[in-house]
CSV table of C-alpha atoms in Angstrom, one decimal:
chain,number,residue,atom,x,y,z
A,150,MET,CA,0.4,14.0,11.9
A,151,SER,CA,-2.3,14.4,9.0
A,152,LEU,CA,-2.6,11.7,6.1
A,153,ILE,CA,-2.3,12.3,3.0
A,154,ALA,CA,-4.2,9.9,0.2
A,155,PRO,CA,-1.8,7.6,-2.2
A,156,PRO,CA,-2.3,6.0,-4.6
A,157,LEU,CA,-6.0,3.5,-5.2
A,158,ALA,CA,-5.8,0.3,-6.9
A,159,LEU,CA,-9.0,-1.4,-7.7
A,160,TYR,CA,-9.1,-6.4,-7.0
A,161,VAL,CA,-11.2,-7.7,-7.8
A,162,HIS,CA,-12.2,-11.3,-6.6
A,163,MET,CA,-12.8,-14.1,-8.9
A,164,PRO,CA,-13.9,-16.8,-7.2
A,165,TRP,CA,-14.0,-20.0,-9.0
A,166,CYS,CA,-11.2,-23.0,-9.9
A,167,VAL,CA,-12.0,-25.9,-12.1
A,168,LYS,CA,-10.5,-27.6,-8.5
A,169,LYS,CA,-9.2,-26.7,-5.5
A,170,CYS,CA,-6.0,-27.7,-5.1
A,171,PRO,CA,-4.6,-28.7,-1.2
A,172,TYR,CA,-2.4,-26.5,-0.6
A,173,CYS,CA,-4.5,-23.5,-1.2
A,174,ASP,CA,-6.5,-21.4,1.6
A,175,PHE,CA,-7.4,-18.2,-0.6
A,176,ASN,CA,-11.1,-18.3,-0.9
A,177,SER,CA,-11.4,-19.7,-3.9
A,178,HIS,CA,-14.6,-23.3,-5.2
A,179,GLY,CA,-14.2,-25.8,-7.0
A,180,LEU,CA,-16.6,-26.3,-10.2
A,181,ARG,CA,-19.9,-27.6,-9.7
A,182,GLY,CA,-21.8,-26.8,-12.4
A,183,GLU,CA,-22.0,-24.1,-14.1
A,184,PRO,CA,-20.9,-20.9,-11.8
A,185,PRO,CA,-22.8,-17.6,-13.6
A,186,TYR,CA,-20.5,-16.0,-14.5
A,187,ALA,CA,-23.0,-12.8,-16.3
A,188,ALA,CA,-25.0,-12.6,-13.3
A,189,TYR,CA,-21.3,-12.1,-11.5
A,190,VAL,CA,-20.0,-9.0,-13.1
A,191,ASP,CA,-23.1,-7.2,-13.4
A,192,THR,CA,-23.0,-7.9,-8.7
A,193,LEU,CA,-19.3,-7.3,-9.2
A,194,LEU,CA,-20.0,-3.8,-11.2
A,195,ALA,CA,-23.5,-3.2,-7.8
A,196,ASP,CA,-20.0,-3.8,-5.0
A,197,LEU,CA,-18.6,-1.5,-7.2
A,198,ASP,CA,-20.9,1.7,-7.2
A,199,ALA,CA,-22.0,0.5,-3.4
A,200,ASP,CA,-18.8,1.5,-2.2
A,201,ARG,CA,-18.5,4.7,-4.4
A,202,MET,CA,-20.9,5.9,-2.6
A,203,ASP,CA,-20.6,4.7,0.9
A,204,PHE,CA,-16.5,5.5,0.4
A,205,GLY,CA,-18.3,9.3,-1.1
A,206,SER,CA,-15.4,12.2,-0.8
A,207,ALA,CA,-12.8,9.6,-0.4
A,208,LEU,CA,-12.1,8.5,-3.6
A,209,ALA,CA,-12.8,12.4,-4.6
A,210,ASN,CA,-9.9,12.8,-7.6
A,211,ARG,CA,-8.9,9.7,-7.2
A,212,PRO,CA,-8.2,7.3,-10.7
A,213,ILE,CA,-7.5,4.0,-10.9
A,214,VAL,CA,-3.6,3.0,-10.4
A,215,SER,CA,-3.8,-0.4,-11.0
A,216,VAL,CA,-6.6,-3.7,-11.2
A,217,PHE,CA,-5.5,-6.8,-10.5
A,218,PHE,CA,-8.7,-10.4,-10.9
A,219,GLY,CA,-7.8,-12.1,-8.7
A,220,GLY,CA,-9.2,-16.2,-7.3
A,221,GLY,CA,-9.5,-18.3,-7.8
A,222,THR,CA,-9.1,-18.7,-11.8
A,223,PRO,CA,-10.1,-15.0,-12.9
A,224,SER,CA,-9.2,-17.2,-16.5
A,225,LEU,CA,-12.6,-19.1,-16.5
A,226,PHE,CA,-13.9,-16.3,-17.9
A,227,ALA,CA,-14.6,-15.4,-20.4
A,228,PRO,CA,-12.4,-12.4,-22.3
A,229,ASP,CA,-16.3,-10.8,-23.7
A,230,LEU,CA,-17.4,-11.2,-19.4
A,231,ILE,CA,-13.5,-9.4,-18.7
A,232,ALA,CA,-14.4,-6.4,-20.8
A,233,ARG,CA,-17.7,-5.9,-19.9
A,234,PHE,CA,-15.9,-5.0,-16.6
A,235,LEU,CA,-13.5,-3.5,-17.2
A,236,ASP,CA,-15.7,-1.1,-19.7
A,237,GLY,CA,-18.8,-0.6,-16.6
A,238,ALA,CA,-15.2,0.0,-14.6
A,239,ARG,CA,-13.6,3.3,-15.9
A,240,ALA,CA,-17.5,4.4,-17.4
A,241,ARG,CA,-17.5,4.9,-12.5
A,242,ILE,CA,-13.9,5.7,-11.9
A,243,PRO,CA,-11.5,7.3,-14.1
A,244,PHE,CA,-8.2,4.6,-14.8
A,245,ALA,CA,-4.8,6.9,-14.7
A,246,GLU,CA,-3.1,7.3,-18.3
A,247,GLN,CA,-0.7,4.0,-17.6
A,248,CYS,CA,-2.3,2.3,-15.5
A,249,GLU,CA,-1.5,-1.6,-14.7
A,250,VAL,CA,-4.7,-4.4,-15.1
A,251,THR,CA,-3.3,-7.8,-14.8
A,252,LEU,CA,-5.3,-11.1,-15.0
A,253,GLU,CA,-4.5,-13.5,-12.8
A,254,THR,CA,-4.9,-17.6,-15.5
A,255,ASN,CA,-4.0,-21.2,-14.6
A,256,PRO,CA,-2.2,-22.7,-17.8
A,257,GLY,CA,-4.8,-25.5,-18.2
A,258,THR,CA,-7.8,-22.8,-18.4
A,259,VAL,CA,-6.5,-21.2,-21.5
A,260,GLU,CA,-7.9,-22.0,-25.6
A,261,HIS,CA,-5.6,-20.6,-28.0
A,262,GLY,CA,-6.9,-17.1,-29.1
A,263,ARG,CA,-8.1,-16.7,-25.4
A,264,PHE,CA,-5.7,-14.1,-25.3
A,265,ASP,CA,-6.4,-12.1,-28.1
A,266,GLY,CA,-9.1,-11.9,-26.2
A,267,TYR,CA,-8.4,-10.7,-22.9
A,268,LEU,CA,-5.4,-7.9,-25.0
A,269,ALA,CA,-8.6,-6.3,-26.7
A,270,ALA,CA,-10.8,-6.6,-23.2
A,271,GLY,CA,-8.0,-4.2,-22.2
A,272,ILE,CA,-6.1,-7.2,-19.8
A,273,ASN,CA,-2.1,-6.1,-20.5
A,274,ARG,CA,-0.4,-7.8,-17.7
A,275,ILE,CA,-0.8,-11.5,-17.5
A,276,SER,CA,0.4,-14.0,-14.6
A,277,PHE,CA,0.5,-17.0,-15.1
A,278,GLY,CA,0.3,-20.0,-11.7
A,279,ILE,CA,2.7,-21.6,-13.4
A,280,GLN,CA,4.6,-23.5,-9.3
A,281,SER,CA,6.3,-26.0,-11.5
A,282,PHE,CA,8.0,-26.7,-15.0
A,283,ASP,CA,7.8,-31.2,-13.0
A,284,ASP,CA,4.8,-33.0,-13.7
A,285,ASP,CA,5.4,-35.0,-11.3
A,286,LYS,CA,5.5,-31.7,-9.3
A,287,LEU,CA,2.1,-31.0,-10.4
A,288,LYS,CA,0.3,-32.9,-9.5
A,289,ARG,CA,1.1,-33.3,-6.2
A,290,LEU,CA,0.1,-30.2,-5.8
A,291,GLY,CA,-3.2,-31.1,-7.3
A,292,ARG,CA,-2.3,-29.2,-10.1
A,293,ILE,CA,-4.9,-29.2,-13.8
A,294,HIS,CA,-1.4,-29.0,-16.2
A,295,SER,CA,1.4,-30.4,-17.9
A,296,ALA,CA,4.9,-28.6,-17.6
A,297,SER,CA,4.6,-28.4,-21.7
A,298,GLU,CA,1.1,-26.6,-21.1
A,299,ALA,CA,2.8,-24.7,-19.0
A,300,GLU,CA,4.8,-23.2,-21.5
A,301,ALA,CA,2.7,-23.9,-24.6
A,302,ALA,CA,0.5,-20.7,-22.5
A,303,VAL,CA,2.5,-18.3,-22.0
A,304,LYS,CA,4.4,-18.5,-25.5
A,305,SER,CA,0.3,-17.6,-26.8
A,306,ALA,CA,-0.1,-14.8,-24.4
A,307,GLN,CA,3.4,-13.6,-26.3
A,308,ASP,CA,2.2,-15.1,-29.4
A,309,ALA,CA,-1.3,-12.5,-29.3
A,310,GLY,CA,2.1,-8.9,-28.2
A,311,ILE,CA,0.8,-9.6,-24.5
A,312,GLY,CA,4.6,-7.9,-23.7
A,313,ASN,CA,4.0,-7.4,-19.6
A,314,ILE,CA,4.2,-11.2,-18.2
A,315,ASN,CA,4.5,-13.1,-15.0
A,316,LEU,CA,5.3,-16.6,-13.4
A,317,ASP,CA,4.8,-17.4,-10.1
A,318,LEU,CA,6.8,-20.9,-9.2
A,319,MET,CA,7.2,-22.4,-6.2
A,320,TYR,CA,10.1,-24.3,-4.2
A,321,ALA,CA,10.6,-25.8,-1.4
A,322,LEU,CA,8.0,-28.9,-2.4
A,323,PRO,CA,7.6,-31.9,-1.3
A,324,GLU,CA,10.9,-33.9,-2.1
A,325,GLN,CA,12.0,-31.7,-4.0
A,326,SER,CA,16.4,-31.5,-4.3
A,327,LEU,CA,18.4,-28.3,-4.5
A,328,ASP,CA,19.0,-29.2,-8.0
A,329,GLY,CA,15.0,-29.7,-8.5
A,330,ALA,CA,14.9,-26.2,-7.2
A,331,LEU,CA,16.6,-25.0,-10.3
A,332,ALA,CA,15.5,-26.3,-12.2
A,333,ASP,CA,12.2,-25.3,-12.0
A,334,VAL,CA,15.0,-20.9,-11.9
A,335,THR,CA,16.0,-22.2,-16.2
A,336,ARG,CA,13.2,-23.6,-17.2
A,337,ALA,CA,11.6,-20.3,-16.6
A,338,VAL,CA,14.1,-17.4,-17.3
A,339,THR,CA,13.8,-19.5,-20.3
A,340,LEU,CA,11.0,-18.1,-21.8
A,341,GLN,CA,11.4,-14.7,-20.8
A,342,PRO,CA,8.4,-13.2,-18.6
A,343,THR,CA,9.3,-9.7,-17.6
A,344,HIS,CA,8.0,-10.6,-13.6
A,345,ILE,CA,9.2,-13.8,-11.8
A,346,SER,CA,7.4,-15.1,-8.3
A,347,HIS,CA,9.1,-16.9,-6.7
A,348,TYR,CA,7.6,-18.6,-3.3
A,349,GLN,CA,8.1,-20.8,-0.4
A,350,LEU,CA,5.5,-23.4,-0.3
A,351,THR,CA,3.8,-23.2,3.5
A,352,LEU,CA,1.6,-25.8,5.4
A,353,GLU,CA,-1.3,-23.5,5.8
A,354,PRO,CA,-4.0,-23.4,8.3
A,355,ASN,CA,-7.3,-25.1,6.8
A,356,THR,CA,-6.0,-26.4,3.8
A,357,VAL,CA,-5.3,-30.9,2.9
A,358,PHE,CA,-1.7,-29.8,3.3
A,359,ALA,CA,-1.8,-29.0,7.0
A,360,ALA,CA,-4.2,-32.3,7.8
A,361,HIS,CA,-2.1,-34.4,6.0
A,362,PRO,CA,1.3,-32.5,5.6
A,363,PRO,CA,3.3,-34.2,2.4
A,364,PRO,CA,7.5,-34.8,3.4
A,365,LEU,CA,8.8,-30.8,2.3
A,366,PRO,CA,12.8,-30.5,2.2
A,367,ASP,CA,13.3,-29.2,6.4
A,368,ASP,CA,14.5,-25.7,6.6
A,369,ASP,CA,18.7,-25.2,5.8
A,370,THR,CA,17.6,-27.0,2.4
A,371,ALA,CA,14.5,-24.8,1.9
A,372,TRP,CA,17.3,-21.7,2.6
A,373,ALA,CA,19.9,-23.2,0.6
A,374,MET,CA,17.1,-23.4,-2.4
A,375,GLN,CA,16.4,-19.9,-2.1
A,376,GLU,CA,19.7,-18.7,-2.5
A,377,ALA,CA,20.8,-20.2,-4.4
A,378,CYS,CA,17.2,-19.9,-6.7
A,379,GLU,CA,17.6,-15.8,-6.2
A,380,THR,CA,21.8,-15.8,-8.2
A,381,ARG,CA,20.1,-18.0,-10.1
A,382,LEU,CA,17.3,-14.9,-11.6
A,383,SER,CA,19.9,-12.1,-10.9
A,384,ASP,CA,22.3,-14.3,-13.6
A,385,ALA,CA,19.9,-14.1,-15.7
A,386,GLY,CA,18.7,-10.3,-15.0
A,387,TYR,CA,16.0,-10.4,-12.1
A,388,VAL,CA,16.2,-8.0,-10.4
A,389,GLN,CA,15.0,-8.9,-6.4
A,390,TYR,CA,13.0,-5.6,-5.1
A,391,GLU,CA,10.5,-7.8,-3.4
A,392,ILE,CA,11.7,-10.7,-0.6
A,393,SER,CA,9.8,-12.6,-3.4
A,394,ALA,CA,9.6,-10.7,-6.3
A,395,TYR,CA,11.9,-10.4,-9.1
A,396,ALA,CA,11.7,-8.0,-12.6
A,397,GLN,CA,13.7,-7.5,-15.4
A,398,PRO,CA,14.5,-3.8,-15.7
A,399,GLY,CA,11.0,-0.8,-15.7
A,400,ARG,CA,8.8,-3.9,-15.6
A,401,ARG,CA,8.1,-4.1,-10.6
A,402,CYS,CA,4.9,-5.4,-10.3
A,403,GLU,CA,3.1,-1.7,-9.6
A,404,HIS,CA,-0.3,-3.1,-7.6
A,405,ASN,CA,2.2,-5.2,-5.2
A,406,LEU,CA,4.7,-2.5,-5.0
A,407,ASN,CA,1.2,0.2,-3.8
A,408,TYR,CA,-0.3,-2.8,-1.3
A,409,TRP,CA,3.9,-2.5,0.5
A,410,GLN,CA,4.2,1.1,0.0
A,411,PHE,CA,1.0,0.6,2.5
A,412,GLY,CA,-1.4,2.4,-1.1
A,413,ASP,CA,-5.4,1.8,-1.0
A,414,TYR,CA,-7.2,-0.7,-2.1
A,415,LEU,CA,-10.9,-1.2,-3.3
A,416,GLY,CA,-11.8,-4.3,-2.8
A,417,ILE,CA,-14.7,-6.2,-5.1
A,418,GLY,CA,-15.4,-9.6,-5.5
A,419,ALA,CA,-17.1,-12.5,-2.5
A,420,GLY,CA,-13.9,-12.0,-0.1
A,421,ALA,CA,-12.4,-9.7,-1.5
A,422,HIS,CA,-10.5,-6.7,0.7
A,423,GLY,CA,-9.6,-3.5,0.8
A,424,LYS,CA,-7.9,-0.5,2.5
A,425,LEU,CA,-8.9,3.1,2.2
A,426,THR,CA,-7.3,6.6,4.0
A,427,ASP,CA,-10.3,9.2,4.8
A,428,ALA,CA,-7.4,12.1,4.5
A,429,SER,CA,-9.6,14.2,6.2
A,430,ARG,CA,-11.5,12.2,8.7
A,431,GLY,CA,-7.4,11.2,9.6
A,432,ASP,CA,-7.9,7.9,9.3
A,433,VAL,CA,-7.6,4.4,7.2
A,434,PHE,CA,-10.6,2.0,6.9
A,435,ARG,CA,-10.8,-1.7,6.1
A,436,ARG,CA,-12.8,-3.6,4.8
A,437,TRP,CA,-14.0,-6.7,3.2
A,438,LYS,CA,-16.7,-8.6,1.3
A,439,THR,CA,-19.0,-12.0,2.4
A,440,ARG,CA,-17.0,-15.0,1.7
A,441,HIS,CA,-18.7,-16.7,-0.1
A,442,PRO,CA,-19.9,-16.7,-3.2
A,443,ASN,CA,-23.5,-17.9,-3.2
A,444,ALA,CA,-24.2,-15.0,-0.3
A,445,TYR,CA,-22.7,-11.8,-2.3
A,446,LEU,CA,-24.7,-13.0,-5.3
A,447,GLU,CA,-27.6,-12.7,-3.5
A,448,ALA,CA,-27.1,-9.0,-2.1
A,449,ALA,CA,-26.7,-7.7,-4.8
A,450,GLY,CA,-24.5,-4.8,-3.9
A,451,GLY,CA,-26.8,-4.4,-0.9
A,452,PRO,CA,-25.3,-4.3,2.8
A,453,GLY,CA,-25.2,-8.4,3.0
A,454,ARG,CA,-21.9,-8.1,0.6
A,455,ILE,CA,-20.3,-6.5,3.3
A,456,GLY,CA,-18.0,-9.3,5.9
A,457,GLY,CA,-16.3,-6.2,7.5
A,458,HIS,CA,-15.7,-3.0,7.7
A,459,ALA,CA,-13.4,-1.5,10.4
A,460,ALA,CA,-11.4,1.3,11.3
A,461,VAL,CA,-7.4,0.5,11.7
A,462,ALA,CA,-6.7,1.5,15.4
A,463,HIS,CA,-3.8,3.8,16.1
A,464,ALA,CA,-1.8,1.1,17.9
A,465,GLU,CA,-2.0,-1.3,15.1
A,466,LEU,CA,-0.5,1.0,11.6
A,467,PRO,CA,3.3,0.7,13.0
A,468,PHE,CA,2.7,-2.7,13.0
A,469,GLU,CA,-0.2,-2.7,9.6
A,470,TYR,CA,3.0,-0.6,7.7
A,471,MET,CA,5.2,-2.8,8.3
A,472,LEU,CA,3.9,-6.1,7.4
A,473,ASN,CA,4.2,-4.9,4.1
A,474,ALA,CA,6.7,-2.0,3.6
A,475,LEU,CA,9.8,-4.2,5.3
A,476,ARG,CA,8.8,-6.7,2.3
A,477,LEU,CA,11.0,-3.9,0.1
A,478,ILE,CA,14.1,-4.7,0.0
A,479,GLY,CA,15.5,-1.5,-1.3
A,480,GLY,CA,13.0,-0.1,1.6
A,481,VAL,CA,10.4,3.2,1.6
A,482,PRO,CA,11.5,6.7,2.7
A,483,ALA,CA,11.0,7.0,6.7
A,484,ASP,CA,9.4,10.6,6.0
A,485,ALA,CA,6.5,7.8,4.3
A,486,PHE,CA,5.5,6.8,7.2
A,487,PRO,CA,3.6,9.8,8.7
A,488,ALA,CA,2.8,10.6,5.8
A,489,ARG,CA,-0.1,6.8,5.0
A,490,THR,CA,-0.1,6.1,8.7
A,491,GLY,CA,-0.6,9.1,10.1
A,492,LEU,CA,1.6,9.0,12.9
A,493,PRO,CA,4.7,10.3,13.7
A,494,LEU,CA,8.2,9.2,12.9
A,495,GLN,CA,9.0,9.4,16.3
A,496,HIS,CA,6.6,7.2,17.3
A,497,ILE,CA,8.2,3.8,16.6
A,498,ASN,CA,11.7,5.4,17.3
A,499,ASP,CA,12.3,3.5,20.3
A,500,ARG,CA,11.3,0.2,17.9
A,501,LEU,CA,13.8,1.4,15.3
A,502,ALA,CA,16.9,1.9,17.4
A,503,GLN,CA,16.5,-1.7,18.7
A,504,GLY,CA,16.1,-3.0,15.3
A,505,ARG,CA,19.2,-1.3,14.4
A,506,GLN,CA,20.7,-3.0,16.8
A,507,ARG,CA,19.8,-6.0,16.2
A,508,GLY,CA,21.5,-6.2,12.9
A,509,TRP,CA,17.3,-6.0,11.3
A,510,LEU,CA,17.4,-3.0,10.2
A,511,ASP,CA,20.1,-0.8,7.5
A,512,THR,CA,20.7,2.3,9.7
A,513,ASP,CA,20.7,4.8,7.4
A,514,PRO,CA,18.0,7.5,9.0
A,515,GLN,CA,16.3,8.6,5.6
A,516,ARG,CA,14.8,5.1,4.6
A,517,LEU,CA,13.8,1.8,6.4
A,518,THR,CA,15.0,-0.5,5.7
A,519,THR,CA,15.9,-4.2,6.7
A,520,THR,CA,19.3,-5.7,6.6
A,521,PRO,CA,19.5,-9.1,4.1
A,522,LEU,CA,20.3,-10.5,8.2
A,523,GLY,CA,16.4,-9.0,9.0
A,524,GLN,CA,15.9,-10.5,5.4
A,525,ARG,CA,15.9,-13.9,6.7
A,526,PHE,CA,13.9,-12.8,10.2
A,527,LEU,CA,11.2,-11.5,8.8
A,528,ASN,CA,8.7,-12.7,10.8
A,529,ASP,CA,10.9,-11.2,14.1
A,530,VAL,CA,11.6,-7.6,12.5
A,531,ILE,CA,8.1,-7.4,11.7
A,532,ALA,CA,6.2,-8.8,14.9
A,533,SER,CA,8.9,-5.6,16.8
A,534,PHE,CA,5.7,-3.3,16.1
A,535,LEU,CA,2.9,-5.3,17.0
A,536,GLY,CA,2.1,-2.9,19.6
């Protein structure tokens, strides 16, 4: 089977935050003095230049369909620096006409009028890390904003003319009740964002919470929260299209959809990961950048910026593909598997049959889709595709 190059996105990692949250396992670094924001933007562009040289023909005639500034806290960067990067990136790789450009934003780091600048810079989607509208829960999560500040920030972005807004919410928080989880969702939908990401707090290795676990709801209570909140979101007009993603009609996150459909993305910035299909060679590559901001800056676009680079082994491709695709509530077309992996569908026939027999996968041969039971035991479903 031959690989077909999928859509190409761009992920940009901004590594600094005001303060590291105790649950966070991302490559983020609390502020210690003033970071070299301008120098970092220049290094991002040098990184992009170097990736373009390295990947050569694999990037030819492939416009960027979405850009995502993640972190850390990208909203620590002033609008003029975001504009400098976007202008420079567009000069190097063409952007699709309807390119979605998302900026992750901490409600505690934005000032009045700043959203006008982000909009002028080319940002057309804002993703707010709200997590909760309960001030006590926000303090326990180590967040630097209050519930009222979160609401004010969302309204400020809307007033500036940014019409595509996501709110991140967590549930199963320390000592949270079912009513508390529902109250967060109710308060979120009152703000009328176009998209809500709703996911369970988990204890990740190498975090403060992992070393000193807070009292969390048990599994049955967490499941009850998920089901009740799903219903509340559905009643408010938000359609669930992925395990933790809900959107108003026509407002799904294009950048994340590209991930879940096993699309390609360049990853630039300290610790950023990327994936690229080289259809001419029949390979899928992953590349990641050196993690620490200082080392990344010192590399200045040179070889030292690369933390690792490897082709995905054919035996690992089914797991890599399903790890993403089966998160989608509607699944993916069955013929997308050979197009994105280069492997024939027959390669996974036995595992598909087992999943259908267990009631984990839908029986429609034209689609790869989890059943409601499969969604509940998604980790087991995905693990069944390990080589």
